[in-house]
PDB file of C-alpha atoms and ligand atoms in Angstrom:
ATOM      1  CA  UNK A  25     -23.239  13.194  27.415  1.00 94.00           C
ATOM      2  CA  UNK A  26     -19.527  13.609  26.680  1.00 97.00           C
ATOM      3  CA  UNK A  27     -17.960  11.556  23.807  1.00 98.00           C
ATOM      4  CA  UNK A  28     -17.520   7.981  24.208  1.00 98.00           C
ATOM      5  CA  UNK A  29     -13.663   7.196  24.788  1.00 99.00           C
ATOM      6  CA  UNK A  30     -12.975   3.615  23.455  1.00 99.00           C
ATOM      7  CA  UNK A  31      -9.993   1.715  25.076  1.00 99.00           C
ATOM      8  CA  UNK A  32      -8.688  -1.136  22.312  1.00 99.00           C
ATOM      9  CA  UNK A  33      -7.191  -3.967  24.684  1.00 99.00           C
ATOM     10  CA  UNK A  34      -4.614  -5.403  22.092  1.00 98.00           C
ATOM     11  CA  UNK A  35      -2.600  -7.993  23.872  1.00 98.00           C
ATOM     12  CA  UNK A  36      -3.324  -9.328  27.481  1.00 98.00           C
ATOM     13  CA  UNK A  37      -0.956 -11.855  28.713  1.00 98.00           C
ATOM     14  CA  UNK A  38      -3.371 -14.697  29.003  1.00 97.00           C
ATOM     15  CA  UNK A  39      -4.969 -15.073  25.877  1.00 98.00           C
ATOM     16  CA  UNK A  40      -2.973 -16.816  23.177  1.00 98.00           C
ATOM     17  CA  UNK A  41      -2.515 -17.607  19.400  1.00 98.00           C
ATOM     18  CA  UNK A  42      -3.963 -20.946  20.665  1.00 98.00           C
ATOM     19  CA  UNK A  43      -6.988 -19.459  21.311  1.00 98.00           C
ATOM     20  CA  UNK A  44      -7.342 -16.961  18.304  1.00 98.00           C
ATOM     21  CA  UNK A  45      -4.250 -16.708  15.801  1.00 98.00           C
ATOM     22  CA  UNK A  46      -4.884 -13.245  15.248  1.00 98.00           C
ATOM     23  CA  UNK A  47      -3.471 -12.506  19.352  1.00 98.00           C
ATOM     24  CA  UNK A  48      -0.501 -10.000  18.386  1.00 98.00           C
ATOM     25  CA  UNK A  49       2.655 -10.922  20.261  1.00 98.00           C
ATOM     26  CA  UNK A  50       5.657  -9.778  18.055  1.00 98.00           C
ATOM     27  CA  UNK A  51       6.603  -5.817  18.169  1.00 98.00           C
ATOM     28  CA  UNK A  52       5.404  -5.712  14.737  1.00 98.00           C
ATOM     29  CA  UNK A  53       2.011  -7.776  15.312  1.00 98.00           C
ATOM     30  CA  UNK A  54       1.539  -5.375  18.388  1.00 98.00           C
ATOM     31  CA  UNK A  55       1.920  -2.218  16.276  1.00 98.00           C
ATOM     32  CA  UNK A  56      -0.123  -3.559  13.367  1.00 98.00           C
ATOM     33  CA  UNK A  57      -2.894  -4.477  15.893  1.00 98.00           C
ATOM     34  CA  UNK A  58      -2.564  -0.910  17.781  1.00 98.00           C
ATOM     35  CA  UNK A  59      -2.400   1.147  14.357  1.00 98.00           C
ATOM     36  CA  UNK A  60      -5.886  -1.247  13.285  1.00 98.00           C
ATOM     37  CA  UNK A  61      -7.266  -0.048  16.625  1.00 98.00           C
ATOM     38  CA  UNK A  62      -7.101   3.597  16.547  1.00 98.00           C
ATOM     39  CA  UNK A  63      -8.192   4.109  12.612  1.00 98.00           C
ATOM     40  CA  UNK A  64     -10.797   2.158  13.960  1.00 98.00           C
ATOM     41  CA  UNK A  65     -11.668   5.146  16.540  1.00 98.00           C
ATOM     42  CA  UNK A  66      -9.861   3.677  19.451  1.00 99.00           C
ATOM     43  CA  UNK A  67      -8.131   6.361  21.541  1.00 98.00           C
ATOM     44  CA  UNK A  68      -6.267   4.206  24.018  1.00 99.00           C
ATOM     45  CA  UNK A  69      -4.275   1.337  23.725  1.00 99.00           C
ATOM     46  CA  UNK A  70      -4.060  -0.792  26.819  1.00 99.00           C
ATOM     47  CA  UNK A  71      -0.638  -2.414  26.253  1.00 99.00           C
ATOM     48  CA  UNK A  72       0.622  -5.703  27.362  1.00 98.00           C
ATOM     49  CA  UNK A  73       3.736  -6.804  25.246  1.00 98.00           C
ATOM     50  CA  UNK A  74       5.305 -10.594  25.131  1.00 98.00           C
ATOM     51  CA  UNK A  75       8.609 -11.723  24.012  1.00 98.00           C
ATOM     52  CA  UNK A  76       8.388 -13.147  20.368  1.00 98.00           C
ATOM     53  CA  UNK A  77       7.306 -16.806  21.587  1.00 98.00           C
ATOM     54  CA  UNK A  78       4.131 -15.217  23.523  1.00 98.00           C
ATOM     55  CA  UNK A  79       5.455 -15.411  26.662  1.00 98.00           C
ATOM     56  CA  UNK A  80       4.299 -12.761  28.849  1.00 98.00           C
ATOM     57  CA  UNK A  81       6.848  -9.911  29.924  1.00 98.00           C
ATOM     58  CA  UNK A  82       6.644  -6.597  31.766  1.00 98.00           C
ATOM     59  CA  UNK A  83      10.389  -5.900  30.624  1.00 98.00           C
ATOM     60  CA  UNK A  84      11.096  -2.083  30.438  1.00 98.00           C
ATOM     61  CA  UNK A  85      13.052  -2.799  26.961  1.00 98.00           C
ATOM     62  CA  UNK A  86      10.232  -4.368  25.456  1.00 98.00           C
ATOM     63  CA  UNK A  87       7.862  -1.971  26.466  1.00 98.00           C
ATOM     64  CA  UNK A  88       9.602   0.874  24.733  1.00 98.00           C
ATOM     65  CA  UNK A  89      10.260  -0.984  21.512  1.00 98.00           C
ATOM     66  CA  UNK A  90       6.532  -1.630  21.183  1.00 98.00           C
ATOM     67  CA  UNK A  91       5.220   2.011  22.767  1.00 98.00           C
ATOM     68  CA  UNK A  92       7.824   3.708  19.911  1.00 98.00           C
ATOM     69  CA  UNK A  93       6.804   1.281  17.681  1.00 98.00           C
ATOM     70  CA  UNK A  94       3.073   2.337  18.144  1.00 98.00           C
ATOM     71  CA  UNK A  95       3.969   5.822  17.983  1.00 98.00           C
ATOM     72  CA  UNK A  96       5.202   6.127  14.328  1.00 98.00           C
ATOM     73  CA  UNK A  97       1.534   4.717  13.269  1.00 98.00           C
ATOM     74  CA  UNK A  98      -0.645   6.453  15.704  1.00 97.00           C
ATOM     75  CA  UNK A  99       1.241   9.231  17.107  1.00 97.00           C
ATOM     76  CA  UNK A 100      -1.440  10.966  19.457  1.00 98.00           C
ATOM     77  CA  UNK A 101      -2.505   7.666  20.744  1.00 98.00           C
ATOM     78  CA  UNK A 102      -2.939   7.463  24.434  1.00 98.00           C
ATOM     79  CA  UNK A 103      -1.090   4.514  25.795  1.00 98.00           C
ATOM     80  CA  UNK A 104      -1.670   2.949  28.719  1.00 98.00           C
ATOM     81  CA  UNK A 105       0.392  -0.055  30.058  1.00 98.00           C
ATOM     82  CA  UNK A 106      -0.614  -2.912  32.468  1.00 99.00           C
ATOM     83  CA  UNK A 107       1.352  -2.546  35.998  1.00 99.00           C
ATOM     84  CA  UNK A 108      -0.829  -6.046  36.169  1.00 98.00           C
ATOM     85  CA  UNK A 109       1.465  -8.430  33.535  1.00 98.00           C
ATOM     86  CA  UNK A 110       0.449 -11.890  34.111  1.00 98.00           C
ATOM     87  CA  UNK A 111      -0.572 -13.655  36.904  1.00 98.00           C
ATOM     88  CA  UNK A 112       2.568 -14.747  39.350  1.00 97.00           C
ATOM     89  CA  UNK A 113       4.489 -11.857  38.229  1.00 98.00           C
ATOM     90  CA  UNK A 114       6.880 -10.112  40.802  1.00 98.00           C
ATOM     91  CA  UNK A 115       6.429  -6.335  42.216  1.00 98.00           C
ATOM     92  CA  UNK A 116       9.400  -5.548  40.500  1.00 98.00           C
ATOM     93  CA  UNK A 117       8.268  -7.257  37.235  1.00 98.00           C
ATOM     94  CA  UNK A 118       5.156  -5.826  37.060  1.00 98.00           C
ATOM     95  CA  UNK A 119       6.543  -2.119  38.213  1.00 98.00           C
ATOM     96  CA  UNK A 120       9.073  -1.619  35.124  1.00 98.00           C
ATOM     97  CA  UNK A 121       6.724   0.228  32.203  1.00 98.00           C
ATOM     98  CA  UNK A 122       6.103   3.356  34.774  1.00 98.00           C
ATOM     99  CA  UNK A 123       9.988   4.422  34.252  1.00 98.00           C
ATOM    100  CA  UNK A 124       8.623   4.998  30.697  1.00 98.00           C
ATOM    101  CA  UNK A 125       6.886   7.895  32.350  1.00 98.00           C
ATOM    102  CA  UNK A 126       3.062   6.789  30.281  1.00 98.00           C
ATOM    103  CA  UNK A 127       0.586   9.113  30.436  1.00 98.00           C
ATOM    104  CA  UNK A 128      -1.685   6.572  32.198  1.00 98.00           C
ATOM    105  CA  UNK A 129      -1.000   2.858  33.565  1.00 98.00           C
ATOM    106  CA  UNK A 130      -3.551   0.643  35.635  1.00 99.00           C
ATOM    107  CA  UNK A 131      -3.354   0.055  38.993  1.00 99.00           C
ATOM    108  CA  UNK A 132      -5.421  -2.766  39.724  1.00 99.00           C
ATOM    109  CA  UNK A 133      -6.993  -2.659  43.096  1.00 98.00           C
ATOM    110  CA  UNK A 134      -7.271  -6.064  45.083  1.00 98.00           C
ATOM    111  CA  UNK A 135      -6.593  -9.570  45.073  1.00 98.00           C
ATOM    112  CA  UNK A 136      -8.766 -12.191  43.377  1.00 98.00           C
ATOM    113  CA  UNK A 137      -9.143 -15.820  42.549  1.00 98.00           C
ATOM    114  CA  UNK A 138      -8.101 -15.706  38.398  1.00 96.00           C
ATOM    115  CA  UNK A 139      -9.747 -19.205  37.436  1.00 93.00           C
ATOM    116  CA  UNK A 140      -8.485 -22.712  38.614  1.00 95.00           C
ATOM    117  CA  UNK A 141      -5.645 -22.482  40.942  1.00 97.00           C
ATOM    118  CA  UNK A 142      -4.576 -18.997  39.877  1.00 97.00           C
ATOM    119  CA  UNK A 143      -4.987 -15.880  42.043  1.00 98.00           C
ATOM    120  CA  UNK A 144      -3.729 -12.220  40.868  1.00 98.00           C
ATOM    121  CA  UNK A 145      -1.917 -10.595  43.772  1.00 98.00           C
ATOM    122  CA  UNK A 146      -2.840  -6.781  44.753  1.00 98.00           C
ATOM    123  CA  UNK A 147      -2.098  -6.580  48.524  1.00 98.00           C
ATOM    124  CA  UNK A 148      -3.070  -3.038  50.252  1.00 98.00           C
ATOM    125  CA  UNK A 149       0.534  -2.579  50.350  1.00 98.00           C
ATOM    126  CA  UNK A 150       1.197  -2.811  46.574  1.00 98.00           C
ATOM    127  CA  UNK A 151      -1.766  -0.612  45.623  1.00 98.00           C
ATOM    128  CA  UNK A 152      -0.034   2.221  47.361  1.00 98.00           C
ATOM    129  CA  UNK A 153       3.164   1.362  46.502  1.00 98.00           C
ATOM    130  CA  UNK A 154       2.122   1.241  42.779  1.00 98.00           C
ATOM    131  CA  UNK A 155      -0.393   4.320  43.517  1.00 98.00           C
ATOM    132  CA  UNK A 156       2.697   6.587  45.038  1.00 98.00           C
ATOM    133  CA  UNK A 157       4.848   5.598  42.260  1.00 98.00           C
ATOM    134  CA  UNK A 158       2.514   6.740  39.859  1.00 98.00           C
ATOM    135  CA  UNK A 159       1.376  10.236  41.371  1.00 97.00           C
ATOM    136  CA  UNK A 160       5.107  10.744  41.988  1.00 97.00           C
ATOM    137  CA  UNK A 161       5.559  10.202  38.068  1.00 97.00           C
ATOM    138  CA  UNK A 162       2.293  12.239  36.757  1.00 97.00           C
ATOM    139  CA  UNK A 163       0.787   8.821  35.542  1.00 98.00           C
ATOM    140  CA  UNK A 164      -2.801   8.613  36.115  1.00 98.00           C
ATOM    141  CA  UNK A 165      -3.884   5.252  37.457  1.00 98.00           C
ATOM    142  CA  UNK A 166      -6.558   3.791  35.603  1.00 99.00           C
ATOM    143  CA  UNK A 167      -8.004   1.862  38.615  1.00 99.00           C
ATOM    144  CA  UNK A 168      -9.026  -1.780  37.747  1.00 99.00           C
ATOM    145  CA  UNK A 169     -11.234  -2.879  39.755  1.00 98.00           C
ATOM    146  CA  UNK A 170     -13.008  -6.654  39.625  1.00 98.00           C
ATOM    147  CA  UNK A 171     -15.470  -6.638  42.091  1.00 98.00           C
ATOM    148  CA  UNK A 172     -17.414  -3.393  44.280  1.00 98.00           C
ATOM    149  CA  UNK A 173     -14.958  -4.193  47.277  1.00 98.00           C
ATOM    150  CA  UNK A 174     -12.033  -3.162  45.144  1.00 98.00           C
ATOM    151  CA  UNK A 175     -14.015   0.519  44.486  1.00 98.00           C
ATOM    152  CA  UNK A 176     -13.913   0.701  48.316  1.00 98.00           C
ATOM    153  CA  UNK A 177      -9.953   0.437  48.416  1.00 98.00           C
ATOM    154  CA  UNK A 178      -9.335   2.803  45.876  1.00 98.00           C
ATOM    155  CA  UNK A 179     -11.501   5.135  47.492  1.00 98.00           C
ATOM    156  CA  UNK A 180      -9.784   4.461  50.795  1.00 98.00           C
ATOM    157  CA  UNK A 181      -6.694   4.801  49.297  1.00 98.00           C
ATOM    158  CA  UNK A 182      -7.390   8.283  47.412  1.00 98.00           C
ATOM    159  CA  UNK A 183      -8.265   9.393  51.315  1.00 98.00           C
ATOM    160  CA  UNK A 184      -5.124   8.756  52.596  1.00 98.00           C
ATOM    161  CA  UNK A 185      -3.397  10.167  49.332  1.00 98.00           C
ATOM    162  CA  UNK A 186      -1.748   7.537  47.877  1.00 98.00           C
ATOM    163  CA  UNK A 187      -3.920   8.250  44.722  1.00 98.00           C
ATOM    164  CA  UNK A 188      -5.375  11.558  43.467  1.00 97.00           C
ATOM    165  CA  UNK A 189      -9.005  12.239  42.682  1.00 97.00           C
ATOM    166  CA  UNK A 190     -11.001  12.620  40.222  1.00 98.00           C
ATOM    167  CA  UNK A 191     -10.245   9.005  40.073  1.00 98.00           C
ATOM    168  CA  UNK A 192     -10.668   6.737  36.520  1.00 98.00           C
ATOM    169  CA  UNK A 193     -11.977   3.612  36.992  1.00 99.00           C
ATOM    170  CA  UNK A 194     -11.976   0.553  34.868  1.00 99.00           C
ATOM    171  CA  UNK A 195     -15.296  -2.101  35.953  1.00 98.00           C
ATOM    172  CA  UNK A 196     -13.617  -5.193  35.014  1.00 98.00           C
ATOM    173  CA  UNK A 197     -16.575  -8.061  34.819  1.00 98.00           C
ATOM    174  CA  UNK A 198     -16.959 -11.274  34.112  1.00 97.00           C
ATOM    175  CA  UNK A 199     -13.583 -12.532  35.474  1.00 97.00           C
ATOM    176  CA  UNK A 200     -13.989 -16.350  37.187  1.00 96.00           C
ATOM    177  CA  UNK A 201     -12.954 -14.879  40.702  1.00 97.00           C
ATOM    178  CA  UNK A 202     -14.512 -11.304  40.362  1.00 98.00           C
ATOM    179  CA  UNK A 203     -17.813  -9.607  39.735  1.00 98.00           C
ATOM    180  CA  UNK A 204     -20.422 -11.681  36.900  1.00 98.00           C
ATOM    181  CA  UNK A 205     -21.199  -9.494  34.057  1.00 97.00           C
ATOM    182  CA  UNK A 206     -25.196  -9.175  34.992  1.00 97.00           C
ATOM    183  CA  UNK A 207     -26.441  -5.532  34.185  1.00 97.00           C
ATOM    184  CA  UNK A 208     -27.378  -5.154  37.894  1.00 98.00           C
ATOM    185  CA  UNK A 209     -23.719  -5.991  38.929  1.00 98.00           C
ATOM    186  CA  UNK A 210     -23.128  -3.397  36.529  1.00 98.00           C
ATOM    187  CA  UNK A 211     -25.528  -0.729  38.174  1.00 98.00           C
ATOM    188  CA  UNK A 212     -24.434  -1.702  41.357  1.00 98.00           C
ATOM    189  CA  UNK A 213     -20.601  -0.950  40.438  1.00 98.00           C
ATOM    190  CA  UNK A 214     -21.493   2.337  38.718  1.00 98.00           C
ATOM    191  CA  UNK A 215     -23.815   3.752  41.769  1.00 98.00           C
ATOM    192  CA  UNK A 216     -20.866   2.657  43.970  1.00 98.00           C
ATOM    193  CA  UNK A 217     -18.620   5.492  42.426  1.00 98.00           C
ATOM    194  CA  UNK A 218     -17.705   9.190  43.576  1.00 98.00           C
ATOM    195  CA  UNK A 219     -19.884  11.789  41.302  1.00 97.00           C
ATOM    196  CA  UNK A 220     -16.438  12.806  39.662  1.00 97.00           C
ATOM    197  CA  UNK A 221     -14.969   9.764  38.729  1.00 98.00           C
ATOM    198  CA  UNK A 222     -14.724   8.718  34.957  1.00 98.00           C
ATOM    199  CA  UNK A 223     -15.235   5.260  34.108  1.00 98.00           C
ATOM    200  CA  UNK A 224     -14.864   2.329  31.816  1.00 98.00           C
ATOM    201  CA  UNK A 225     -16.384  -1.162  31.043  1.00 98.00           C
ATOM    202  CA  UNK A 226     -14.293  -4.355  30.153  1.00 98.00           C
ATOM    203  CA  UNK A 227     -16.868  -7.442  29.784  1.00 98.00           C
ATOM    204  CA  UNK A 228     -14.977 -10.479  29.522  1.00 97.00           C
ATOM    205  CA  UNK A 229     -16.498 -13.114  26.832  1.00 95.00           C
ATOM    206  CA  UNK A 230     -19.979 -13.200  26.382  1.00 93.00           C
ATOM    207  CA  UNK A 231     -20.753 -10.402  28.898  1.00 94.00           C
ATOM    208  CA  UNK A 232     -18.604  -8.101  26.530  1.00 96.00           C
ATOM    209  CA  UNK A 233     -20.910  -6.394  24.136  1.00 96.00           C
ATOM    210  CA  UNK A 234     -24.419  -6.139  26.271  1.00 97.00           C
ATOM    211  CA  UNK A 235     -22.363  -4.342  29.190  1.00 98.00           C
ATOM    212  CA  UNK A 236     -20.482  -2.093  26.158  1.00 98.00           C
ATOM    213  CA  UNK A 237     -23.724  -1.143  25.318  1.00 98.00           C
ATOM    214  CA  UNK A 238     -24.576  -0.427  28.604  1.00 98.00           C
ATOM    215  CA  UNK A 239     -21.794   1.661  28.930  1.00 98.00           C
ATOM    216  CA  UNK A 240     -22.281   3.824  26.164  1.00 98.00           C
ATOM    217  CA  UNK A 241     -25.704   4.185  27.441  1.00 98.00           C
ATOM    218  CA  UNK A 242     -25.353   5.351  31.029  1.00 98.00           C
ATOM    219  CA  UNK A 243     -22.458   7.562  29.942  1.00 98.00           C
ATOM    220  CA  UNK A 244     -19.221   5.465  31.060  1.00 98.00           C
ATOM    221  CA  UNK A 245     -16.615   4.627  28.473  1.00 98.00           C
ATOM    222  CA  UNK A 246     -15.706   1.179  26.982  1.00 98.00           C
ATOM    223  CA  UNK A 247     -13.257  -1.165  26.440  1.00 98.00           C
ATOM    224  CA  UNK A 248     -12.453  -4.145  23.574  1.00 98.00           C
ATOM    225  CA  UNK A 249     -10.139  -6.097  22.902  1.00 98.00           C
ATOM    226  CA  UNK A 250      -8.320  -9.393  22.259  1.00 98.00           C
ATOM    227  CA  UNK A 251      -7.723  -9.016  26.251  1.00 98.00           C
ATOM    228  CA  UNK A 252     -11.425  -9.535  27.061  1.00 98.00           C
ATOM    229  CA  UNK A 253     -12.717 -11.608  23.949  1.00 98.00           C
ATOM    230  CA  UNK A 254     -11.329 -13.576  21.163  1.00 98.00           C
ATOM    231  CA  UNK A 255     -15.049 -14.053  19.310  1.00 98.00           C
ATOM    232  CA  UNK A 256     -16.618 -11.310  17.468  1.00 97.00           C
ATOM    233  CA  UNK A 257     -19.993 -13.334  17.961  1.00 95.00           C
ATOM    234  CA  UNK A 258     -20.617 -16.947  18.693  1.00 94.00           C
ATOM    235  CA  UNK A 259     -18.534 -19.359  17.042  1.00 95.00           C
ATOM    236  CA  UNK A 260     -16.678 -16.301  14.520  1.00 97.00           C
ATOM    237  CA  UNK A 261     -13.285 -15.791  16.223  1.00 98.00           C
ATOM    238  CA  UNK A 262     -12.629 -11.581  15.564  1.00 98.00           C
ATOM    239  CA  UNK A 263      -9.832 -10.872  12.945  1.00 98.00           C
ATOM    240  CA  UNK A 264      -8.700  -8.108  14.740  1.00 98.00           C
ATOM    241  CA  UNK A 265      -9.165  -5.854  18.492  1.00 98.00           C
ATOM    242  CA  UNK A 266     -10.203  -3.536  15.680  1.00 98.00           C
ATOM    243  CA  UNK A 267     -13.558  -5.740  15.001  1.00 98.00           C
ATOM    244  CA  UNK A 268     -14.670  -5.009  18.244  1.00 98.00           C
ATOM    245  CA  UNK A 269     -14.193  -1.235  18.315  1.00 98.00           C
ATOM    246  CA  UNK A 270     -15.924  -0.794  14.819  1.00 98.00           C
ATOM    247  CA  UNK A 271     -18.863  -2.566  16.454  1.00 98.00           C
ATOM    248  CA  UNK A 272     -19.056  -0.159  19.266  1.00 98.00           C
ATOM    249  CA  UNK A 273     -18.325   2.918  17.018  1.00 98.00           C
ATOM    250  CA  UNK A 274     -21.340   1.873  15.061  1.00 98.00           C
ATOM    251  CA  UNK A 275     -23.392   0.833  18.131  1.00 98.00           C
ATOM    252  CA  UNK A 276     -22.336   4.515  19.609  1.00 98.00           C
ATOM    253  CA  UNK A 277     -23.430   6.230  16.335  1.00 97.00           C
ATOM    254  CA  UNK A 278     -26.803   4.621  16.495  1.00 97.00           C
ATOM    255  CA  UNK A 279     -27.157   5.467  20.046  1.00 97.00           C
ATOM    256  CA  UNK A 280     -26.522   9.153  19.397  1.00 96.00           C
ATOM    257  CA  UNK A 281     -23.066   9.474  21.029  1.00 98.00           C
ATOM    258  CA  UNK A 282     -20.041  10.691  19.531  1.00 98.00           C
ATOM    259  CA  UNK A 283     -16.867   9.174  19.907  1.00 98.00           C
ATOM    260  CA  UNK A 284     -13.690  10.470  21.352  1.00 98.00           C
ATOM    261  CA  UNK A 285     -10.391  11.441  19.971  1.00 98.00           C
ATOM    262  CA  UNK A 286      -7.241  11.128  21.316  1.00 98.00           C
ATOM    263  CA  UNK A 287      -7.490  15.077  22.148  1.00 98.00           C
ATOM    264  CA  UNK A 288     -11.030  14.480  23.785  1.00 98.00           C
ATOM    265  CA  UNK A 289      -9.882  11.723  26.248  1.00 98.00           C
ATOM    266  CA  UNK A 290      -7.212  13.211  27.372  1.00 98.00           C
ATOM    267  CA  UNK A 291      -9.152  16.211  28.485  1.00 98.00           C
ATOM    268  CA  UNK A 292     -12.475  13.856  29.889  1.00 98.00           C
ATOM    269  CA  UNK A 293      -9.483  12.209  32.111  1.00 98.00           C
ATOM    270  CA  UNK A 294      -7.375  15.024  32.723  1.00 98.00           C
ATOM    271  CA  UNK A 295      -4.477  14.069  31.456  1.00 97.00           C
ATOM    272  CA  UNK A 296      -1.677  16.232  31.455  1.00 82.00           C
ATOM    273  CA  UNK A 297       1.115  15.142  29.358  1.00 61.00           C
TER     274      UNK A 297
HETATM  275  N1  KMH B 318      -3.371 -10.112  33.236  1.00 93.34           N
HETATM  276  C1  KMH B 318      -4.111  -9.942  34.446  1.00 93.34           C
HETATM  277  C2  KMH B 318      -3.587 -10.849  35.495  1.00 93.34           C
HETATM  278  C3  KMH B 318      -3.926  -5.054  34.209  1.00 93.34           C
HETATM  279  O1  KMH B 318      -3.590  -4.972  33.030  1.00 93.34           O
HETATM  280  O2  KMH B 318      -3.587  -4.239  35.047  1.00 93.34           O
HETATM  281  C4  KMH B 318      -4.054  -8.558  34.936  1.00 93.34           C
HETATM  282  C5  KMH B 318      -4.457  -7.482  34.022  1.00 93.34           C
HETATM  283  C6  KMH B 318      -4.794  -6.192  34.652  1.00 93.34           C
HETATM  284  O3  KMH B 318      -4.492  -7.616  32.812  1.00 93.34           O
HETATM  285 ZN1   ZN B 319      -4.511  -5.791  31.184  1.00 93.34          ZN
END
């Protein structure tokens, strides 16, 4: 099985210092978190940034403080910003980190309820819009998808070339609006992709760790992070994203799988840069 690439989800733009203090939101707190991460054995940062108060932002100015900031602690980091920002974010908004030229970004690929009133907006339209923009840049699309209908579209999409194969996915489960986090909705997802494709797990809450496991097990990757889960185990809120990915560097030891560099995912993923 190829090395286990571990994806340390620092930020998000949901979860707050409400919820767990230890959520990162200043460029400092951000590159603290990130530089925790990778010694940890992350290898890509999935970046959201906020302005100092938390708020949410997808500014292009604040993106490159934090991605240079992340760079003088872990220089061969991979780092892959959201395209998604926060929910009721403009096209425009949401568009600005891929003039930063990233190696990667996500592209997420379909529209779902997001919990209570809230619904995250990815018309067909977008996802090529977003898709073209990134092909046109070199930026491979990390393709988040929340539910096996959302596979379908990308694969439709990568047909009519608006994104290139082999195609990365991220299985995003758990959400209130998408997929649950059962291991069969997890087998279904996986059997649902193209032979080529490279893939990742996110678990959100509770589901996190058993379909992490699972992951590492059937040969995906993984992701953790302060994005998907605030508590390291019931009740104990995590000190840091870099909790999580000890956890699953230990849990990948055990299970006989090595874990990926920087170096190593970028050629599993085919990244260029
Ligand atoms: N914050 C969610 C609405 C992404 O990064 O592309 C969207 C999200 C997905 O986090
Ligand atoms: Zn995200």
């Amino acid at each position: 099985m190829e090395k286990l690439i571990i994806t340390a989800a620092i930020c998000g733009a949901e979860v707050t210092k409400e919820h767990n203090p230890n959520v990162p939101y200043t460029v400092e707190e951000i590159r603290e978190e990130a530089r925790r991460a990778y010694e940890a054995g992350a290898s890509i940062i999935h970046l959201h940034v906020r302005e100092d108060d938390g708020t949410p932002t997808q500014s292009k100015e604040r993106y490159q403080v934090c991605m240079e900031a992340i760079r003088q602690v872990c220089p061969d980091v991979i780092i892959q910003p959201s395209t998604g920002g926060a929910v009721g974010m403009t096209v425009d908004e949401r568009l600005q980190p891929l003039e930063l030229h990233p190696e990667m970004a996500t592209l997420d690929c379909g529209t779902l309820n997001f919990g209570g009133d809230e619904i995250f907006v990815n018309t067909e339209n977008m996802i090529k819009d977003f898709g073209q923009r990134m092909m046109e840049r070199g930026i491979k699309p990390e393709c988040e998808v929340f539910d096996k209908s959302m596979i379908d579209m990308a694969l439709r999409l990568s047909k009519k070339g608006f994104i290139k194969e082999p195609l990365h996915f991220n299985l995003v489960m758990g959400v209130n609006g998408g997929i649950s986090g059962e291991p069969r909705d997890l087998l279904y997802l996986t059997e649902s992709l193209p032979k080529n494709a490279t893939y990742t797990v996110s678990g959100i809450g509770r589901h996190q760790l058993s379909l992490n496991t699972m992951a590492i097990l059937l040969g995906g990757h993984v992701r953790v992070g302060f994005e998907d889960n605030i508590y390291l185990r019931k009740g104990e809120l995590a000190e840091s994203s870099a909790d999580f990915v000890k956890r699953i560097v230990d849990l990948s030891v055990i299970l006989g799988r090595e874990i990926a560099t920087p170096k190593d995912a970028r050629r599993i993923l085919g990244l260029t840069k």
